[in-house]
Coordinates of C-alpha atoms in Angstrom, one line a residue:
M1 CA 0.0 0.0 0.0
E2 CA 2.8 2.4 0.9
M3 CA 4.5 1.7 -2.4
E4 CA 1.3 2.3 -4.3
R5 CA 0.7 5.6 -2.5
A6 CA 4.2 6.7 -3.2
S7 CA 3.8 5.9 -6.9
T8 CA 0.5 7.7 -7.1
S9 CA 1.7 10.9 -5.3
A10 CA 4.9 11.2 -7.3
A11 CA 5.0 13.9 -10.0
P12 CA 4.8 12.7 -13.6
V13 CA 8.2 12.3 -15.2
R14 CA 8.8 14.6 -18.2
P15 CA 10.2 12.8 -21.2
R16 CA 13.8 13.6 -21.9
E17 CA 14.2 16.2 -24.6
V18 CA 16.3 15.2 -27.5
P19 CA 18.8 18.0 -28.3
I20 CA 18.3 19.7 -31.6
E21 CA 21.2 21.2 -33.5
G22 CA 21.5 24.1 -35.8
K23 CA 18.9 26.7 -36.6
S24 CA 16.1 24.4 -35.6
N25 CA 17.5 24.4 -32.1
V26 CA 17.2 28.3 -32.0
F27 CA 13.6 28.2 -33.2
H28 CA 12.8 25.4 -30.6
Q29 CA 14.3 27.5 -27.8
F30 CA 12.4 30.6 -29.0
K31 CA 9.1 28.7 -29.1
Q32 CA 9.7 27.2 -25.7
Q33 CA 10.8 30.6 -24.3
Q34 CA 14.2 29.2 -23.3
L35 CA 16.4 31.9 -24.9
P36 CA 18.6 33.9 -22.5
A37 CA 16.8 37.1 -21.5
C38 CA 17.4 40.1 -19.3
K39 CA 15.0 40.4 -16.4
P40 CA 15.8 43.6 -14.6
I41 CA 14.7 43.9 -11.0
L42 CA 13.1 47.3 -10.4
T43 CA 14.5 48.3 -7.0
P44 CA 13.2 51.5 -5.4
A45 CA 16.6 53.2 -6.0
W46 CA 16.3 52.5 -9.8
V47 CA 12.7 53.7 -10.0
I48 CA 13.3 56.9 -8.1
T49 CA 16.5 57.7 -10.1
T50 CA 14.7 57.1 -13.4
Y51 CA 11.8 59.4 -12.5
L52 CA 14.2 62.1 -11.2
F53 CA 16.2 61.9 -14.4
M54 CA 13.0 62.2 -16.6
G55 CA 11.8 65.2 -14.6
A56 CA 15.3 66.9 -14.7
F57 CA 15.3 66.4 -18.5
F58 CA 11.7 67.2 -19.5
I59 CA 11.2 70.4 -17.5
P60 CA 14.3 72.4 -18.9
V61 CA 13.4 71.2 -22.4
G62 CA 9.8 72.4 -21.9
L63 CA 11.0 75.8 -20.6
V64 CA 13.3 76.3 -23.6
T65 CA 10.5 75.3 -26.0
V66 CA 8.0 77.7 -24.4
R67 CA 10.5 80.5 -24.6
S68 CA 11.1 79.8 -28.2
S69 CA 7.4 79.8 -29.0
R70 CA 6.9 83.1 -27.1
S71 CA 9.6 84.7 -29.1
V72 CA 7.4 84.3 -32.3
V73 CA 5.5 87.5 -33.2
E74 CA 2.1 86.8 -34.6
L75 CA -0.7 89.1 -35.9
V76 CA -4.1 87.5 -36.4
D77 CA -7.2 89.3 -37.7
R78 CA -10.6 87.9 -38.6
Y79 CA -12.1 89.6 -41.6
D80 CA -15.0 87.6 -42.9
I81 CA -17.5 89.7 -40.8
K82 CA -15.7 93.0 -41.1
C83 CA -15.6 92.9 -44.9
V84 CA -19.4 92.5 -45.3
P85 CA -21.1 95.9 -46.0
D86 CA -23.6 97.0 -43.5
A87 CA -26.5 96.6 -46.0
F88 CA -25.8 92.9 -46.3
K89 CA -25.0 92.0 -42.6
S90 CA -28.3 90.1 -42.4
D91 CA -27.9 88.4 -45.8
K92 CA -24.2 87.5 -46.2
L93 CA -24.9 84.8 -48.8
R94 CA -26.5 87.3 -51.2
Y95 CA -23.4 89.5 -50.8
I96 CA -20.9 86.8 -51.6
K97 CA -22.8 85.2 -54.4
D98 CA -23.7 88.5 -56.2
S99 CA -20.7 89.2 -58.5
S100 CA -21.9 92.8 -59.1
I101 CA -21.2 93.7 -55.5
P102 CA -17.6 94.8 -55.0
K103 CA -15.6 92.5 -52.7
N104 CA -12.7 94.8 -52.0
C105 CA -12.0 95.5 -48.3
S106 CA -9.3 97.2 -46.1
L107 CA -7.8 96.1 -42.9
F108 CA -5.4 97.9 -40.5
L109 CA -2.8 95.8 -38.7
K110 CA -0.6 97.5 -36.0
V111 CA 2.7 95.8 -35.3
Y112 CA 3.1 95.6 -31.6
K113 CA 6.7 94.2 -31.7
H114 CA 9.6 94.2 -34.1
M115 CA 9.1 91.4 -36.7
K116 CA 12.2 90.1 -38.4
A117 CA 12.1 88.9 -41.9
P118 CA 11.0 86.6 -43.4
I119 CA 7.4 87.3 -42.3
Y120 CA 5.0 84.5 -43.3
I121 CA 1.6 85.3 -44.6
Y122 CA -1.1 82.7 -43.9
Y123 CA -4.8 82.5 -44.5
Q124 CA -6.7 80.6 -41.8
L125 CA -10.0 78.8 -42.2
D126 CA -12.2 77.6 -39.3
N127 CA -15.0 75.1 -39.4
Y128 CA -13.8 73.9 -42.8
Y129 CA -13.6 70.1 -43.0
Q130 CA -11.0 69.3 -45.6
N131 CA -10.6 66.0 -43.9
H132 CA -14.0 64.7 -45.0
R133 CA -13.6 61.3 -46.6
R134 CA -15.5 62.1 -49.8
Y135 CA -13.7 65.4 -50.1
V136 CA -10.2 64.0 -49.6
K137 CA -10.8 61.2 -52.2
N138 CA -12.3 63.6 -54.8
R139 CA -9.1 64.1 -56.8
N140 CA -7.1 62.2 -59.4
D141 CA -3.3 62.2 -58.8
Q142 CA -2.5 60.5 -62.1
Q143 CA -4.3 63.3 -64.0
L144 CA -2.4 66.0 -62.0
L145 CA 0.8 64.3 -63.1
H146 CA 0.0 63.3 -66.7
G147 CA -3.0 65.5 -67.7
L148 CA -5.4 64.5 -70.4
K149 CA -3.3 61.4 -71.1
Y150 CA -5.0 59.8 -68.2
N151 CA -8.7 59.4 -69.0
D152 CA -10.1 57.7 -66.0
S153 CA -11.5 60.5 -63.8
S154 CA -14.3 58.7 -62.1
S155 CA -12.9 59.5 -58.7
C156 CA -13.6 63.2 -59.4
K157 CA -17.4 63.1 -59.6
P158 CA -19.3 65.3 -59.9
E159 CA -16.5 67.6 -61.1
Q160 CA -14.8 65.3 -63.6
S161 CA -16.3 67.0 -66.7
S162 CA -18.1 70.2 -67.9
N163 CA -20.0 70.8 -71.1
G164 CA -19.0 67.3 -72.3
L165 CA -15.3 68.0 -71.9
P166 CA -12.9 66.7 -69.2
V167 CA -11.7 69.1 -66.5
V168 CA -8.1 69.5 -65.5
P169 CA -7.6 69.5 -62.6
C170 CA -10.7 67.6 -61.7
G171 CA -12.4 67.0 -58.3
L172 CA -13.9 69.0 -55.5
I173 CA -10.6 69.9 -53.9
A174 CA -9.3 71.8 -56.9
W175 CA -12.8 73.2 -57.6
S176 CA -13.0 74.8 -54.1
L177 CA -9.6 76.5 -54.5
F178 CA -9.2 79.5 -52.1
N179 CA -9.2 82.8 -54.0
D180 CA -9.0 85.7 -51.6
T181 CA -6.1 88.0 -52.4
Y182 CA -4.0 90.4 -50.3
K183 CA -1.9 93.5 -50.8
F184 CA 0.2 95.1 -48.0
I185 CA 1.0 98.8 -47.8
R186 CA 3.3 100.5 -45.2
G187 CA 3.2 104.2 -45.4
R188 CA 3.1 105.1 -49.1
S189 CA 4.9 102.0 -50.4
E190 CA 3.6 98.5 -51.1
L191 CA 5.3 95.6 -49.4
K192 CA 6.5 93.0 -51.9
V193 CA 5.1 89.5 -51.2
N194 CA 7.2 86.6 -52.4
R195 CA 4.8 83.9 -53.6
K196 CA 7.5 81.5 -54.9
N197 CA 8.5 78.3 -53.1
I198 CA 5.4 78.3 -50.8
A199 CA 4.6 74.6 -51.7
W200 CA 6.6 71.5 -50.9
K201 CA 9.4 70.8 -53.4
S202 CA 8.4 67.2 -53.5
D203 CA 4.9 68.1 -54.5
R204 CA 6.1 70.5 -57.2
D205 CA 8.5 68.0 -58.7
H206 CA 6.7 64.7 -58.3
K207 CA 3.0 65.2 -58.0
F208 CA 2.1 67.9 -60.5
G209 CA 3.1 67.7 -64.1
K210 CA 5.4 70.2 -65.6
H211 CA 3.7 69.8 -69.0
V212 CA 0.1 69.6 -67.6
Y213 CA -2.0 72.8 -68.1
P214 CA -5.4 73.7 -66.7
F215 CA -8.2 72.7 -69.1
N216 CA -11.9 73.6 -69.0
F217 CA -11.5 74.5 -65.3
Q218 CA -14.3 76.5 -63.6
N219 CA -16.3 76.6 -66.8
G220 CA -19.5 75.0 -65.4
T221 CA -22.7 76.6 -64.2
L222 CA -21.6 76.4 -60.5
I223 CA -18.3 78.1 -59.7
G224 CA -16.6 76.9 -56.6
G225 CA -13.5 79.0 -55.9
G226 CA -10.5 80.4 -57.7
R227 CA -9.6 80.2 -61.4
L228 CA -6.3 79.0 -62.8
D229 CA -4.2 80.5 -65.6
P230 CA -4.4 78.0 -68.5
S231 CA -0.9 79.1 -69.8
I232 CA 0.9 78.1 -66.5
P233 CA 1.6 74.4 -65.9
L234 CA 0.3 72.9 -62.7
S235 CA 3.8 72.5 -61.3
D236 CA 4.0 76.3 -61.1
Q237 CA 0.5 76.9 -59.7
E238 CA 1.7 76.9 -56.2
D239 CA -1.6 78.2 -54.7
L240 CA -3.2 75.1 -56.1
I241 CA -0.5 72.8 -54.8
V242 CA -0.7 74.3 -51.3
W243 CA -4.5 73.9 -51.3
M244 CA -4.4 70.4 -52.6
R245 CA -2.5 69.2 -49.5
T246 CA -5.6 68.8 -47.4
A247 CA -5.6 69.6 -43.7
A248 CA -6.3 67.1 -41.0
L249 CA -8.3 69.4 -38.7
P250 CA -11.2 71.7 -39.4
S251 CA -9.2 74.7 -38.4
F252 CA -6.0 75.1 -40.4
R253 CA -3.6 77.6 -41.9
K254 CA -2.1 77.6 -45.4
L255 CA 0.9 79.6 -46.6
Y256 CA 0.0 82.5 -48.9
G257 CA 3.5 84.1 -49.3
R258 CA 6.4 85.8 -47.5
I259 CA 7.3 89.5 -46.7
E260 CA 11.1 89.6 -46.9
E261 CA 11.7 92.8 -45.1
D262 CA 11.5 93.7 -41.4
L263 CA 8.5 95.4 -39.8
D264 CA 9.2 97.8 -36.9
A265 CA 7.2 98.1 -33.8
D266 CA 4.2 100.5 -34.1
D267 CA 4.1 100.2 -37.9
V268 CA 0.6 100.3 -39.3
I269 CA 0.1 97.9 -42.2
V270 CA -2.9 98.5 -44.5
V271 CA -4.2 95.3 -46.1
K272 CA -6.1 95.7 -49.3
L273 CA -7.9 92.4 -49.8
M274 CA -10.6 90.8 -52.1
N275 CA -13.1 89.0 -50.0
N276 CA -14.1 86.4 -52.7
Y277 CA -14.2 83.1 -50.9
N278 CA -17.6 81.9 -49.7
T279 CA -17.4 80.6 -46.1
Y280 CA -20.8 82.1 -45.1
S281 CA -22.9 79.2 -46.4
F282 CA -21.4 76.8 -43.8
G283 CA -20.6 79.1 -41.0
G284 CA -16.9 79.2 -41.6
K285 CA -14.4 81.9 -40.5
K286 CA -11.6 83.5 -42.4
K287 CA -8.5 85.0 -40.7
L288 CA -5.3 86.7 -42.0
V289 CA -2.2 85.8 -40.1
L290 CA 1.3 87.4 -40.2
S291 CA 3.9 85.5 -38.3
T292 CA 7.6 85.2 -37.8
S293 CA 9.3 81.9 -37.0
S294 CA 11.8 80.4 -34.6
W295 CA 14.1 77.4 -34.7
L296 CA 11.1 75.3 -33.7
G297 CA 8.8 76.8 -36.3
G298 CA 5.7 78.9 -35.6
K299 CA 3.9 79.8 -32.4
N300 CA 2.9 76.7 -30.5
D301 CA 2.9 76.6 -26.7
F302 CA 1.4 73.1 -26.4
I303 CA 4.6 71.1 -26.9
G304 CA 6.5 73.1 -24.3
A305 CA 3.6 72.9 -21.8
A306 CA 3.4 69.1 -22.4
Y307 CA 7.1 68.7 -21.6
I308 CA 6.7 70.8 -18.4
V309 CA 3.6 68.8 -17.2
V310 CA 5.2 65.4 -17.9
G311 CA 8.4 66.5 -16.1
S312 CA 6.5 67.9 -13.1
V313 CA 4.5 64.7 -12.8
C314 CA 7.7 62.6 -12.9
L315 CA 9.3 64.7 -10.1
L316 CA 6.1 64.4 -8.1
V317 CA 6.1 60.7 -8.5
A318 CA 9.8 60.5 -7.5
I319 CA 9.1 62.5 -4.3
V320 CA 6.2 60.3 -3.4
F321 CA 8.3 57.2 -3.9
I322 CA 11.1 58.7 -1.8
L323 CA 8.8 59.3 1.1
L324 CA 7.3 55.9 0.8
H325 CA 10.7 54.3 0.7
I326 CA 11.9 56.2 3.8
K327 CA 8.7 55.4 5.7
C328 CA 8.4 51.7 4.7
S329 CA 12.0 50.7 4.0
R330 CA 13.3 47.3 5.2
P331 CA 16.9 46.1 5.7
Y332 CA 18.3 44.4 2.7
G333 CA 18.9 41.1 4.5
E334 CA 15.4 40.8 5.7
M335 CA 14.0 41.7 2.3
H336 CA 16.3 39.2 0.6
L337 CA 15.3 36.5 3.1
S338 CA 11.5 37.2 2.5
W339 CA 12.1 36.8 -1.3
N340 CA 13.8 33.5 -0.7
K341 CA 11.0 32.2 1.5
K342 CA 8.5 33.1 -1.2
A343 CA 10.5 31.4 -3.8
I344 CA 10.9 28.2 -1.7
S345 CA 7.2 28.1 -0.8
S346 CA 6.1 28.6 -4.4

């Protein structure tokens, strides 16, 4: 009976594994999780040191980033409401759709701080969903590159043809091209606006054909936005190229040009603009932005604030761990013995 009990209580004997040589042995060890691995033990000292290092790194980086962002001088002025005549304040759609009503408008921008060239000119649109799935897909990249040689423009419906002829460039994105224009005057002289190289070089060289010209564009009954010069190839129509790179968010800025001379503090800039683009039908907003840049780009406090918040949280966690370690610390020998006991019992 004792022999039977002993045999029944004994653990089952594992079959002896036959060694496998070569690459198959490596795969066998990988599948059986027998490869050598590093298993770090996170002691309190290591954890506290890591959090202190992260806090000491992130907070200075955040302060430098915020300071760089604050050094950017930015002028923003919303003009879609200002430029509507008083007689049409209650019927803005009639104003923007009636071509007989003049759309010229004047703005006055006062420079509150010295702006060093180059000064970037942006137009900003709010509540404009360029990221809508049907809008984003309503284009034909092959046609933009090869022109009329590429006949399949089914992805551009309903703006693939007009009066029985194909449209180049086709699609709703090109059809809705932004067409407000700006002139800047300081004192009695007009500031020159450089409108070259405002689009990505990769777009100009590889996405828009150098021998593709606008054809039958904006010739339908419903005009969407700006027109294109049929004598200029698409690769040189940089307004179009900038517009065709759709934005990911409903509020976005697109580059219009650059002023390549400094503006002094207290300068008054008169902006002569043509308020052509219709944002009134969907409750959109139009803003004009003049901005300098820093080594990090434009004005954006979010990145610096995020670094400071993360660094502060890391320091707070490190302090909490230090207090807990001081309050609840145990001698190393006792702690090591308790780990051995747990290992033996398991």
